[in-house]
Tab-separated table of C-alpha atoms and ligand atoms in Angstrom:
chain	number	residue	atom	x	y	z
A	1	MET	CA	26.238	67.823	-88.945
A	2	THR	CA	29.409	68.942	-90.746
A	3	GLY	CA	27.749	72.121	-92.050
A	4	SER	CA	26.968	73.259	-88.513
A	5	ILE	CA	28.190	76.817	-87.981
A	6	SER	CA	30.798	76.715	-85.221
A	7	ASP	CA	32.528	80.054	-85.375
A	8	ILE	CA	31.871	83.562	-86.707
A	9	THR	CA	34.289	86.447	-86.782
A	10	ALA	CA	33.781	89.975	-88.080
A	11	ARG	CA	36.346	92.609	-88.873
A	12	ARG	CA	36.596	96.058	-90.410
A	13	VAL	CA	38.090	96.036	-93.908
A	14	TRP	CA	38.206	98.756	-96.623
A	15	ASP	CA	36.340	99.243	-99.871
A	16	SER	CA	37.223	100.676	-103.300
A	17	ARG	CA	36.556	104.244	-102.100
A	18	GLY	CA	38.822	103.700	-99.093
A	19	ASN	CA	35.803	103.579	-96.798
A	20	PRO	CA	35.509	101.097	-93.959
A	21	THR	CA	33.200	98.143	-94.480
A	22	VAL	CA	32.257	94.882	-92.767
A	23	GLU	CA	33.809	91.484	-93.449
A	24	VAL	CA	32.398	88.310	-91.914
A	25	GLU	CA	34.096	84.939	-91.765
A	26	ILE	CA	32.305	81.726	-90.854
A	27	ALA	CA	33.651	78.270	-90.006
A	28	THR	CA	31.658	75.064	-89.741
A	29	ALA	CA	32.215	72.051	-87.497
A	30	GLY	CA	33.307	70.077	-90.557
A	31	GLY	CA	36.084	72.593	-91.349
A	32	ALA	CA	34.347	74.490	-94.170
A	33	ARG	CA	34.929	78.232	-94.297
A	34	GLY	CA	33.120	81.148	-95.909
A	35	ARG	CA	33.972	84.831	-96.075
A	36	ALA	CA	32.192	87.858	-97.522
A	37	ILE	CA	32.399	91.648	-97.516
A	38	ALA	CA	29.545	94.159	-97.595
A	39	PRO	CA	29.510	96.536	-100.602
A	40	ALA	CA	28.273	100.137	-100.284
A	41	GLY	CA	26.200	102.358	-102.554
A	42	ALA	CA	26.487	106.108	-103.115
A	43	SER	CA	23.249	106.731	-104.990
A	44	ARG	CA	21.103	104.823	-102.579
A	45	GLY	CA	17.372	104.295	-102.616
A	46	THR	CA	15.605	105.671	-99.549
A	47	ARG	CA	13.792	102.343	-99.044
A	48	GLU	CA	16.869	100.106	-99.103
A	49	ALA	CA	18.621	98.575	-96.077
A	50	ILE	CA	20.925	101.128	-94.462
A	51	ASP	CA	24.650	100.872	-93.939
A	52	LEU	CA	25.152	101.351	-90.221
A	53	ARG	CA	27.871	103.999	-89.843
A	54	ASP	CA	29.268	105.272	-86.553
A	55	GLY	CA	28.997	109.004	-87.302
A	56	GLY	CA	31.184	111.562	-85.540
A	57	ASP	CA	34.347	113.198	-86.874
A	58	LYS	CA	36.571	110.174	-87.411
A	59	LEU	CA	36.680	108.879	-91.007
A	60	SER	CA	33.972	111.414	-91.900
A	61	GLY	CA	31.546	109.449	-89.764
A	62	MET	CA	31.910	106.382	-92.037
A	63	ASP	CA	33.365	103.915	-89.535
A	64	VAL	CA	31.544	100.604	-89.024
A	65	GLN	CA	32.582	99.532	-85.518
A	66	HIS	CA	28.955	99.261	-84.399
A	67	ALA	CA	28.052	97.092	-87.365
A	68	VAL	CA	31.079	94.855	-86.701
A	69	ALA	CA	30.053	94.626	-83.024
A	70	ASN	CA	26.502	93.720	-84.070
A	71	VAL	CA	27.834	90.741	-86.008
A	72	ARG	CA	29.989	89.596	-83.105
A	73	GLU	CA	27.502	90.184	-80.322
A	74	LEU	CA	24.058	89.674	-81.887
A	75	ILE	CA	24.268	87.825	-85.209
A	76	ALA	CA	27.001	85.309	-84.264
A	77	PRO	CA	25.165	83.818	-81.263
A	78	ALA	CA	22.017	83.483	-83.387
A	79	LEU	CA	23.825	81.608	-86.182
A	80	VAL	CA	26.060	79.241	-84.208
A	81	GLY	CA	24.727	75.706	-84.450
A	82	LEU	CA	22.672	76.339	-87.601
A	83	ASP	CA	23.436	74.491	-90.822
A	84	ALA	CA	25.357	76.737	-93.237
A	85	THR	CA	23.769	74.958	-96.189
A	86	ASP	CA	20.320	76.057	-94.991
A	87	GLN	CA	20.418	79.682	-96.135
A	88	THR	CA	16.746	80.268	-95.348
A	89	ALA	CA	17.125	79.188	-91.721
A	90	ALA	CA	20.245	81.305	-91.264
A	91	ASP	CA	18.616	84.377	-92.796
A	92	ARG	CA	15.502	83.777	-90.736
A	93	ALA	CA	17.672	83.853	-87.612
A	94	ILE	CA	19.141	87.188	-88.724
A	95	LEU	CA	15.673	88.556	-89.515
A	96	ALA	CA	14.435	87.463	-86.080
A	97	LEU	CA	16.869	90.031	-84.688
A	98	ASP	CA	15.848	92.751	-87.165
A	99	ASP	CA	13.140	92.218	-89.737
A	100	SER	CA	12.787	95.886	-90.676
A	101	ALA	CA	13.109	96.677	-94.390
A	102	LEU	CA	15.824	99.199	-93.538
A	103	LYS	CA	17.688	96.836	-91.140
A	104	ASP	CA	18.279	99.835	-88.965
A	105	ARG	CA	18.911	97.903	-85.768
A	106	LEU	CA	21.684	95.626	-87.027
A	107	GLY	CA	22.762	97.568	-90.147
A	108	GLY	CA	22.343	96.164	-93.653
A	109	ASN	CA	26.141	96.089	-93.914
A	110	ALA	CA	26.246	93.677	-90.934
A	111	THR	CA	23.382	91.489	-92.163
A	112	VAL	CA	24.531	91.241	-95.773
A	113	ALA	CA	28.125	90.323	-94.921
A	114	ALA	CA	26.858	87.645	-92.500
A	115	SER	CA	24.260	86.297	-94.933
A	116	LEU	CA	26.746	86.113	-97.808
A	117	ALA	CA	29.380	84.485	-95.560
A	118	VAL	CA	26.822	81.784	-94.675
A	119	MET	CA	26.266	81.232	-98.396
A	120	HIS	CA	30.016	80.794	-98.998
A	121	ALA	CA	30.320	78.433	-96.013
A	122	GLY	CA	27.305	76.476	-97.270
A	123	ALA	CA	28.958	75.934	-100.655
A	124	ALA	CA	32.210	74.896	-98.983
A	125	ALA	CA	30.358	72.489	-96.668
A	126	LYS	CA	28.771	70.868	-99.739
A	127	SER	CA	32.160	70.897	-101.539
A	128	VAL	CA	30.585	72.545	-104.584
A	129	PRO	CA	31.466	75.813	-106.355
A	130	LEU	CA	29.547	78.808	-105.035
A	131	TRP	CA	27.593	79.249	-108.301
A	132	ARG	CA	26.328	75.682	-108.002
A	133	HIS	CA	25.143	76.282	-104.427
A	134	CYS	CA	23.473	79.534	-105.598
A	135	ALA	CA	21.671	77.582	-108.318
A	136	ASP	CA	20.457	75.067	-105.717
A	137	LEU	CA	19.195	77.900	-103.499
A	138	ALA	CA	17.412	79.595	-106.406
A	139	GLY	CA	16.186	76.391	-108.036
A	140	ALA	CA	17.574	77.843	-111.249
A	141	GLU	CA	19.565	76.607	-114.227
A	142	PRO	CA	23.034	78.212	-114.084
A	143	SER	CA	24.023	80.368	-117.073
A	144	LEU	CA	26.497	83.136	-117.802
A	145	PRO	CA	24.798	86.567	-117.666
A	146	LEU	CA	25.080	89.255	-120.307
A	147	PRO	CA	27.315	92.006	-118.877
A	148	GLU	CA	26.305	95.665	-118.700
A	149	ILE	CA	29.567	97.602	-118.609
A	150	GLN	CA	30.054	101.271	-117.803
A	151	ILE	CA	32.059	103.466	-120.170
A	152	PHE	CA	31.442	106.883	-118.524
A	153	GLY	CA	30.488	107.515	-114.921
A	154	GLY	CA	28.334	110.448	-113.905
A	155	GLY	CA	25.938	111.588	-111.220
A	156	ALA	CA	26.955	110.693	-107.680
A	157	HIS	CA	29.902	108.683	-109.031
A	158	ALA	CA	31.653	111.566	-110.810
A	159	GLY	CA	31.071	114.709	-108.760
A	160	ARG	CA	27.770	115.150	-110.650
A	161	ARG	CA	29.799	116.224	-113.687
A	162	VAL	CA	26.970	114.887	-115.868
A	163	ASP	CA	23.470	114.346	-114.510
A	164	ILE	CA	22.965	110.845	-115.904
A	165	GLN	CA	24.818	108.329	-113.735
A	166	ASP	CA	25.883	105.451	-115.976
A	167	PHE	CA	26.574	105.341	-119.698
A	168	MET	CA	27.092	101.652	-120.421
A	169	VAL	CA	27.379	99.193	-123.269
A	170	MET	CA	26.016	95.710	-123.657
A	171	VAL	CA	27.047	93.262	-126.341
A	172	PRO	CA	24.021	91.036	-126.866
A	173	GLY	CA	25.418	90.149	-130.296
A	174	ALA	CA	28.554	88.493	-128.878
A	175	THR	CA	28.915	84.761	-129.166
A	176	SER	CA	30.762	84.265	-125.878
A	177	PHE	CA	31.397	86.021	-122.572
A	178	ASP	CA	35.039	86.353	-123.585
A	179	GLU	CA	34.024	88.161	-126.751
A	180	VAL	CA	31.940	90.596	-124.676
A	181	MET	CA	35.084	91.384	-122.657
A	182	GLU	CA	37.188	91.972	-125.770
A	183	ILE	CA	34.660	94.186	-127.556
A	184	THR	CA	33.975	96.196	-124.411
A	185	SER	CA	37.689	96.699	-123.844
A	186	GLU	CA	37.999	98.131	-127.378
A	187	VAL	CA	35.037	100.477	-126.799
A	188	TYR	CA	36.433	101.615	-123.454
A	189	ARG	CA	39.842	102.376	-125.004
A	190	ALA	CA	38.246	104.157	-127.964
A	191	ALA	CA	36.132	106.321	-125.654
A	192	GLY	CA	39.204	107.272	-123.621
A	193	SER	CA	41.236	108.259	-126.655
A	194	LEU	CA	38.355	110.265	-128.190
A	195	MET	CA	37.825	112.125	-124.943
A	196	GLY	CA	41.547	112.683	-124.496
A	197	GLN	CA	41.804	114.241	-127.963
A	198	LYS	CA	38.852	116.534	-127.331
A	199	GLY	CA	39.994	117.548	-123.846
A	200	ASN	CA	36.961	116.118	-122.112
A	201	LEU	CA	38.643	113.567	-119.934
A	202	ALA	CA	38.950	114.403	-116.243
A	203	GLY	CA	39.976	110.984	-114.936
A	204	VAL	CA	38.236	107.854	-113.761
A	205	ALA	CA	34.943	107.799	-111.836
A	206	ASP	CA	33.928	105.654	-108.849
A	207	GLU	CA	33.105	102.528	-110.830
A	208	GLY	CA	36.130	102.774	-113.124
A	209	GLY	CA	34.411	104.437	-116.100
A	210	TRP	CA	35.849	107.607	-117.589
A	211	TRP	CA	35.070	110.792	-115.623
A	212	PRO	CA	33.894	113.111	-118.388
A	213	ILE	CA	33.885	116.848	-118.925
A	214	PHE	CA	30.814	117.362	-121.099
A	215	ASP	CA	28.694	120.477	-121.655
A	216	HIS	CA	25.415	118.627	-121.934
A	217	ASN	CA	24.183	115.132	-121.156
A	218	GLU	CA	23.625	114.196	-124.775
A	219	GLU	CA	27.299	114.802	-125.558
A	220	ALA	CA	27.966	111.630	-123.585
A	221	LEU	CA	25.632	109.670	-125.872
A	222	GLU	CA	27.190	111.161	-128.994
A	223	THR	CA	30.674	110.325	-127.742
A	224	LEU	CA	29.641	106.805	-126.825
A	225	VAL	CA	28.245	106.193	-130.312
A	226	ARG	CA	31.497	107.481	-131.845
A	227	ALA	CA	33.533	105.283	-129.497
A	228	ILE	CA	31.554	102.196	-130.550
A	229	GLU	CA	32.257	103.104	-134.196
A	230	LEU	CA	35.948	103.753	-133.496
A	231	ALA	CA	36.089	100.280	-131.940
A	232	GLY	CA	35.049	98.921	-135.345
A	233	GLU	CA	31.448	98.157	-134.428
A	234	THR	CA	28.155	99.392	-135.842
A	235	PRO	CA	26.166	100.967	-132.988
A	236	GLY	CA	22.953	99.035	-132.442
A	237	ASP	CA	24.279	95.956	-134.187
A	238	ARG	CA	26.322	93.761	-131.836
A	239	VAL	CA	26.839	96.585	-129.329
A	240	VAL	CA	24.010	98.558	-127.737
A	241	ILE	CA	23.776	101.293	-125.129
A	242	SER	CA	22.380	101.003	-121.635
A	243	LEU	CA	21.720	103.982	-119.334
A	244	ASP	CA	21.248	104.274	-115.606
A	245	VAL	CA	19.525	107.638	-115.333
A	246	ALA	CA	19.379	107.330	-111.510
A	247	ALA	CA	16.743	110.067	-111.644
A	248	SER	CA	16.187	110.070	-107.865
A	249	GLU	CA	19.554	111.831	-107.645
A	250	PHE	CA	18.279	114.901	-109.495
A	251	GLY	CA	14.532	114.858	-109.081
A	252	SER	CA	11.586	114.327	-106.785
A	253	GLN	CA	7.873	114.967	-106.808
A	254	GLY	CA	7.757	115.030	-110.573
A	255	ARG	CA	10.373	117.811	-110.989
A	256	TYR	CA	13.836	117.113	-112.386
A	257	ARG	CA	16.835	119.456	-112.357
A	258	LEU	CA	19.506	118.852	-115.001
A	259	ALA	CA	22.281	120.866	-113.337
A	260	LEU	CA	24.724	120.459	-116.238
A	261	GLU	CA	22.267	122.115	-118.606
A	262	ASP	CA	20.906	124.479	-115.959
A	263	ARG	CA	17.290	123.591	-116.589
A	264	GLU	CA	14.416	122.044	-114.724
A	265	LEU	CA	12.067	119.566	-116.376
A	266	GLY	CA	8.644	118.344	-115.382
A	267	ARG	CA	7.905	114.625	-115.420
A	268	ASP	CA	6.440	114.708	-118.937
A	269	GLU	CA	9.343	116.744	-120.308
A	270	LEU	CA	11.849	114.255	-118.899
A	271	ILE	CA	9.876	111.381	-120.424
A	272	ARG	CA	9.886	113.196	-123.784
A	273	LEU	CA	13.624	113.893	-123.580
A	274	LEU	CA	14.427	110.255	-122.775
A	275	GLY	CA	12.007	109.126	-125.492
A	276	ARG	CA	13.902	111.201	-128.031
A	277	TRP	CA	17.166	109.619	-126.889
A	278	LEU	CA	15.574	106.184	-127.368
A	279	ASP	CA	14.705	107.238	-130.924
A	280	ASP	CA	18.089	108.761	-131.741
A	281	TYR	CA	20.526	106.347	-130.081
A	282	PRO	CA	20.704	102.539	-129.904
A	283	ILE	CA	19.604	102.396	-126.262
A	284	MET	CA	18.217	98.991	-125.281
A	285	SER	CA	18.034	99.350	-121.516
A	286	ILE	CA	17.284	102.235	-119.178
A	287	GLU	CA	17.394	102.166	-115.377
A	288	ASP	CA	15.468	104.423	-112.996
A	289	PRO	CA	14.337	106.820	-115.771
A	290	LEU	CA	12.120	108.539	-113.205
A	291	ALA	CA	12.666	109.071	-109.494
A	292	GLU	CA	11.867	106.520	-106.807
A	293	ASP	CA	8.856	108.585	-105.686
A	294	ASP	CA	7.479	109.060	-109.223
A	295	ARG	CA	5.014	106.218	-109.566
A	296	ASP	CA	2.946	108.054	-112.203
A	297	GLY	CA	6.072	108.796	-114.206
A	298	MET	CA	7.340	105.212	-114.063
A	299	GLN	CA	3.936	103.895	-115.144
A	300	ALA	CA	3.712	106.396	-118.007
A	301	PHE	CA	7.262	105.667	-119.151
A	302	THR	CA	6.659	101.899	-119.101
A	303	ARG	CA	3.354	102.289	-120.926
A	304	GLU	CA	5.067	104.218	-123.684
A	305	PHE	CA	8.396	102.419	-124.026
A	306	GLY	CA	8.120	99.071	-122.194
A	307	ASN	CA	7.565	97.135	-125.396
A	308	ARG	CA	10.811	98.297	-127.006
A	309	VAL	CA	13.305	98.835	-124.207
A	310	GLN	CA	14.275	97.199	-120.945
A	311	ILE	CA	13.181	99.446	-118.046
A	312	ILE	CA	14.972	98.554	-114.825
A	313	GLY	CA	13.862	99.516	-111.339
A	314	ASP	CA	16.828	100.023	-109.013
A	315	ASP	CA	16.109	102.784	-106.457
A	316	TYR	CA	12.481	102.298	-107.478
A	317	LEU	CA	12.350	98.635	-106.353
A	318	VAL	CA	15.358	98.265	-103.985
A	319	THR	CA	15.425	94.447	-104.386
A	320	ASN	CA	12.172	94.235	-102.425
A	321	ALA	CA	9.627	91.546	-103.407
A	322	THR	CA	6.681	93.590	-102.128
A	323	LEU	CA	7.660	96.661	-104.139
A	324	LEU	CA	8.276	94.417	-107.152
A	325	GLU	CA	4.771	92.969	-106.852
A	326	GLU	CA	3.315	96.462	-106.561
A	327	ALA	CA	5.203	97.458	-109.715
A	328	VAL	CA	3.817	94.420	-111.533
A	329	ALA	CA	0.282	95.424	-110.518
A	330	ASP	CA	1.080	99.002	-111.589
A	331	ARG	CA	2.725	97.874	-114.829
A	332	ALA	CA	5.786	99.889	-113.950
A	333	CYS	CA	9.266	98.739	-115.133
A	334	ASN	CA	9.861	95.386	-116.815
A	335	ALA	CA	13.126	94.435	-115.107
A	336	VAL	CA	14.692	94.638	-111.662
A	337	LEU	CA	18.199	95.199	-110.382
A	338	ILE	CA	19.109	92.663	-107.706
A	339	LYS	CA	21.503	94.183	-105.157
A	340	VAL	CA	21.841	91.886	-102.181
A	341	ASN	CA	22.737	94.695	-99.786
A	342	GLN	CA	19.591	96.642	-100.687
A	343	ALA	CA	17.565	93.734	-99.328
A	344	GLY	CA	20.029	92.893	-96.545
A	345	THR	CA	20.005	89.090	-96.891
A	346	VAL	CA	20.397	86.484	-99.619
A	347	THR	CA	16.937	85.049	-98.920
A	348	GLU	CA	15.156	88.387	-99.339
A	349	SER	CA	17.093	88.973	-102.583
A	350	LEU	CA	15.985	85.568	-103.811
A	351	ASP	CA	12.371	86.380	-102.904
A	352	CYS	CA	12.581	89.441	-105.142
A	353	LEU	CA	14.328	87.513	-107.919
A	354	ARG	CA	11.646	84.810	-107.866
A	355	ALA	CA	8.839	87.373	-107.897
A	356	ALA	CA	10.519	89.060	-110.867
A	357	LYS	CA	10.966	85.840	-112.810
A	358	SER	CA	7.402	84.737	-112.243
A	359	ALA	CA	6.136	88.096	-113.517
A	360	GLY	CA	8.314	87.860	-116.614
A	361	TYR	CA	10.543	90.723	-115.468
A	362	GLY	CA	14.182	90.809	-116.490
A	363	THR	CA	16.730	90.217	-113.720
A	364	ILE	CA	20.055	92.000	-113.441
A	365	VAL	CA	22.394	91.169	-110.554
A	366	SER	CA	24.336	94.300	-109.651
A	367	ALA	CA	27.345	95.489	-107.693
A	368	ARG	CA	27.469	98.813	-105.822
A	369	SER	CA	29.695	101.783	-106.521
A	370	GLY	CA	31.665	100.917	-103.370
A	371	GLU	CA	33.047	97.419	-103.953
A	372	THR	CA	35.874	95.104	-102.916
A	373	GLU	CA	37.661	91.967	-104.050
A	374	ASP	CA	34.528	90.005	-103.055
A	375	VAL	CA	33.185	88.173	-106.105
A	376	SER	CA	30.005	86.698	-104.602
A	377	ILE	CA	27.789	88.465	-107.120
A	378	SER	CA	29.431	86.781	-110.108
A	379	HIS	CA	28.403	83.434	-108.637
A	380	MET	CA	24.957	84.724	-107.720
A	381	ALA	CA	24.320	86.041	-111.225
A	382	VAL	CA	25.281	82.669	-112.719
A	383	GLY	CA	23.581	80.491	-110.120
A	384	PHE	CA	20.414	82.548	-109.922
A	385	GLY	CA	20.123	82.318	-113.717
A	386	ALA	CA	19.975	86.131	-113.909
A	387	ALA	CA	19.830	87.519	-117.431
A	388	GLN	CA	22.440	90.219	-116.860
A	389	LEU	CA	25.260	91.337	-114.560
A	390	LYS	CA	26.233	94.942	-113.843
A	391	VAL	CA	29.449	95.541	-111.915
A	392	GLY	CA	30.663	98.934	-113.149
A	393	SER	CA	33.342	99.539	-115.718
A	394	PHE	CA	36.213	97.726	-117.360
A	395	THR	CA	39.049	98.914	-115.126
A	396	ARG	CA	40.008	98.601	-111.457
A	397	SER	CA	40.357	95.254	-109.812
A	398	GLU	CA	37.224	95.420	-107.664
A	399	ARG	CA	35.354	95.439	-111.037
A	400	MET	CA	37.638	93.220	-113.114
A	401	ALA	CA	37.692	90.554	-110.384
A	402	LYS	CA	33.987	90.008	-111.026
A	403	TRP	CA	34.317	89.797	-114.816
A	404	ASN	CA	37.329	87.512	-114.479
A	405	GLU	CA	35.445	85.263	-112.067
A	406	CYS	CA	32.699	84.882	-114.687
A	407	LEU	CA	35.326	83.744	-117.202
A	408	ARG	CA	36.491	81.070	-114.759
A	409	ILE	CA	32.929	79.964	-114.030
A	410	GLY	CA	32.260	79.885	-117.774
A	411	ASP	CA	35.137	77.438	-118.210
A	412	MET	CA	33.563	75.193	-115.568
A	413	LEU	CA	30.116	75.456	-117.123
A	414	GLY	CA	31.391	74.739	-120.619
A	415	ALA	CA	30.061	75.663	-124.033
A	416	GLY	CA	26.459	76.790	-124.224
A	417	SER	CA	26.507	78.540	-120.840
A	418	PHE	CA	26.440	81.964	-122.524
A	419	VAL	CA	23.283	82.502	-124.517
A	420	ALA	CA	24.223	84.548	-127.583
A	421	GLY	CA	21.725	87.057	-128.865
A	422	GLN	CA	19.902	86.969	-125.570
A	423	PRO	CA	16.848	89.212	-125.797
A	424	LEU	CA	16.555	91.911	-123.134
A	425	ALA	CA	13.435	92.226	-121.044
A	426	THR	CA	10.739	94.052	-122.894
A	427	THR	CA	7.108	93.470	-122.388
A	428	THR	CA	3.862	94.220	-124.039
A	429	TRP	CA	2.034	93.977	-120.722
A	430	ALA	CA	-0.849	92.217	-122.393
A	431	HIS	CA	0.903	88.867	-122.342
A	432	LYS	CA	3.604	89.139	-119.698
A	433	ALA	CA	2.352	90.975	-116.658
A	434	LYS	CA	0.543	88.904	-114.088
A	435	GLY	CA	-3.081	89.883	-113.924
A	436	ALA	CA	-2.801	92.020	-117.038
A	437	ALA	CA	-6.045	92.851	-118.764
B	501	LIG	P1	25.266	102.942	-106.065
B	501	LIG	O1	24.806	103.067	-107.571
B	501	LIG	O2	25.909	101.648	-105.843
B	501	LIG	O3	26.180	104.118	-105.873
B	501	LIG	O4	24.013	103.134	-105.232
B	501	LIG	C1	24.711	102.002	-108.450
B	501	LIG	C2	23.445	102.097	-109.253
B	501	LIG	O5	22.685	103.085	-109.141
B	501	LIG	O6	23.130	101.181	-109.997
B	502	LIG	ZN1	21.002	102.431	-110.474
């Protein structure tokens, strides 16, 4: 069996924040190789797989020697001899060592790097591009996703300088992926020059978006609308706005503290505020509008706005099929972010993706704020047939590598692989949700 895993190595490498992370490299008996690196989040959901960190004084406790050792000593012996093309069997072997949702024995950083490395080795063993192998695993038709691209960073990615975490644009009106890149680049430049002129530019945030100095959260929306106009576009026409509120970062138990504006909002007040933004700005997608523990809030928000805007669960769903199914039953959210390191393995991520697709939920493959040169997610987004891809902003090579990889894949896929005018996930529950009344 040429795909038989013969050798696994793990090493410590470094991510875009200069933090240590885990890289795994796999070789098969037939000479195929696969390599992958674990990403790392900063605004993490409490129910997602943990990154195993060593603690202590060195490197602020962020070292990953235990996770690297877990790959070498526990995961490697369990994978040797398995077929790299059989992702399910490989992930099952990893889960036999640690099937906890949090992966707190092995570390999600160890499991995800190993699982992704198997996926790369599987593609190499089949001599097909990674996106093709991903499509085989997902049983999906490959297509280029619509990008969601950050213009300003906030929240945990910009010293909490604004409360809302991501102010992004999407270009559903573009006719090609390349056109999305060009239009976004113009908007990004326009935003930077506007902010520079007004003195509200502090630098660049964790995902490459501008690090703003704003007095209130809405100033970011106003500036973004002006930037879209300065780029020669009509806001809400080809270019729309997408927000990641990441509300778990500033609220729990139905109370939300907007530190920038020095005020605390109840659940209903936050819903009203966001509802007004949906009325006043061309926002087509909103992620984690309420906190991960605010089931009532997420249900109420979806009830009110789910038929006109995409509502994504990130911290709320943590790429977990069971939580996704609960949300479907609850009629909460209408789309899910797929972050492979939240689940901990490719197979668990695919379980969530399948559950989402069968419920009619939108699917958005996403990077983390701590990233590397690893471009696995570009291939996953294409191969899994995900509607969208979110990898941060339009600067810094750990971000651009993923956009550029999509351009290369697009050339392989040929014309028609980017669906222009792609509708975003919105639902009227009556006809989309499974079991809806
Ligand atoms: P994280 O944030 O990678 O820092 O957790 C990204 C997101 O919330 O989408
Ligand atoms: Zn998020």
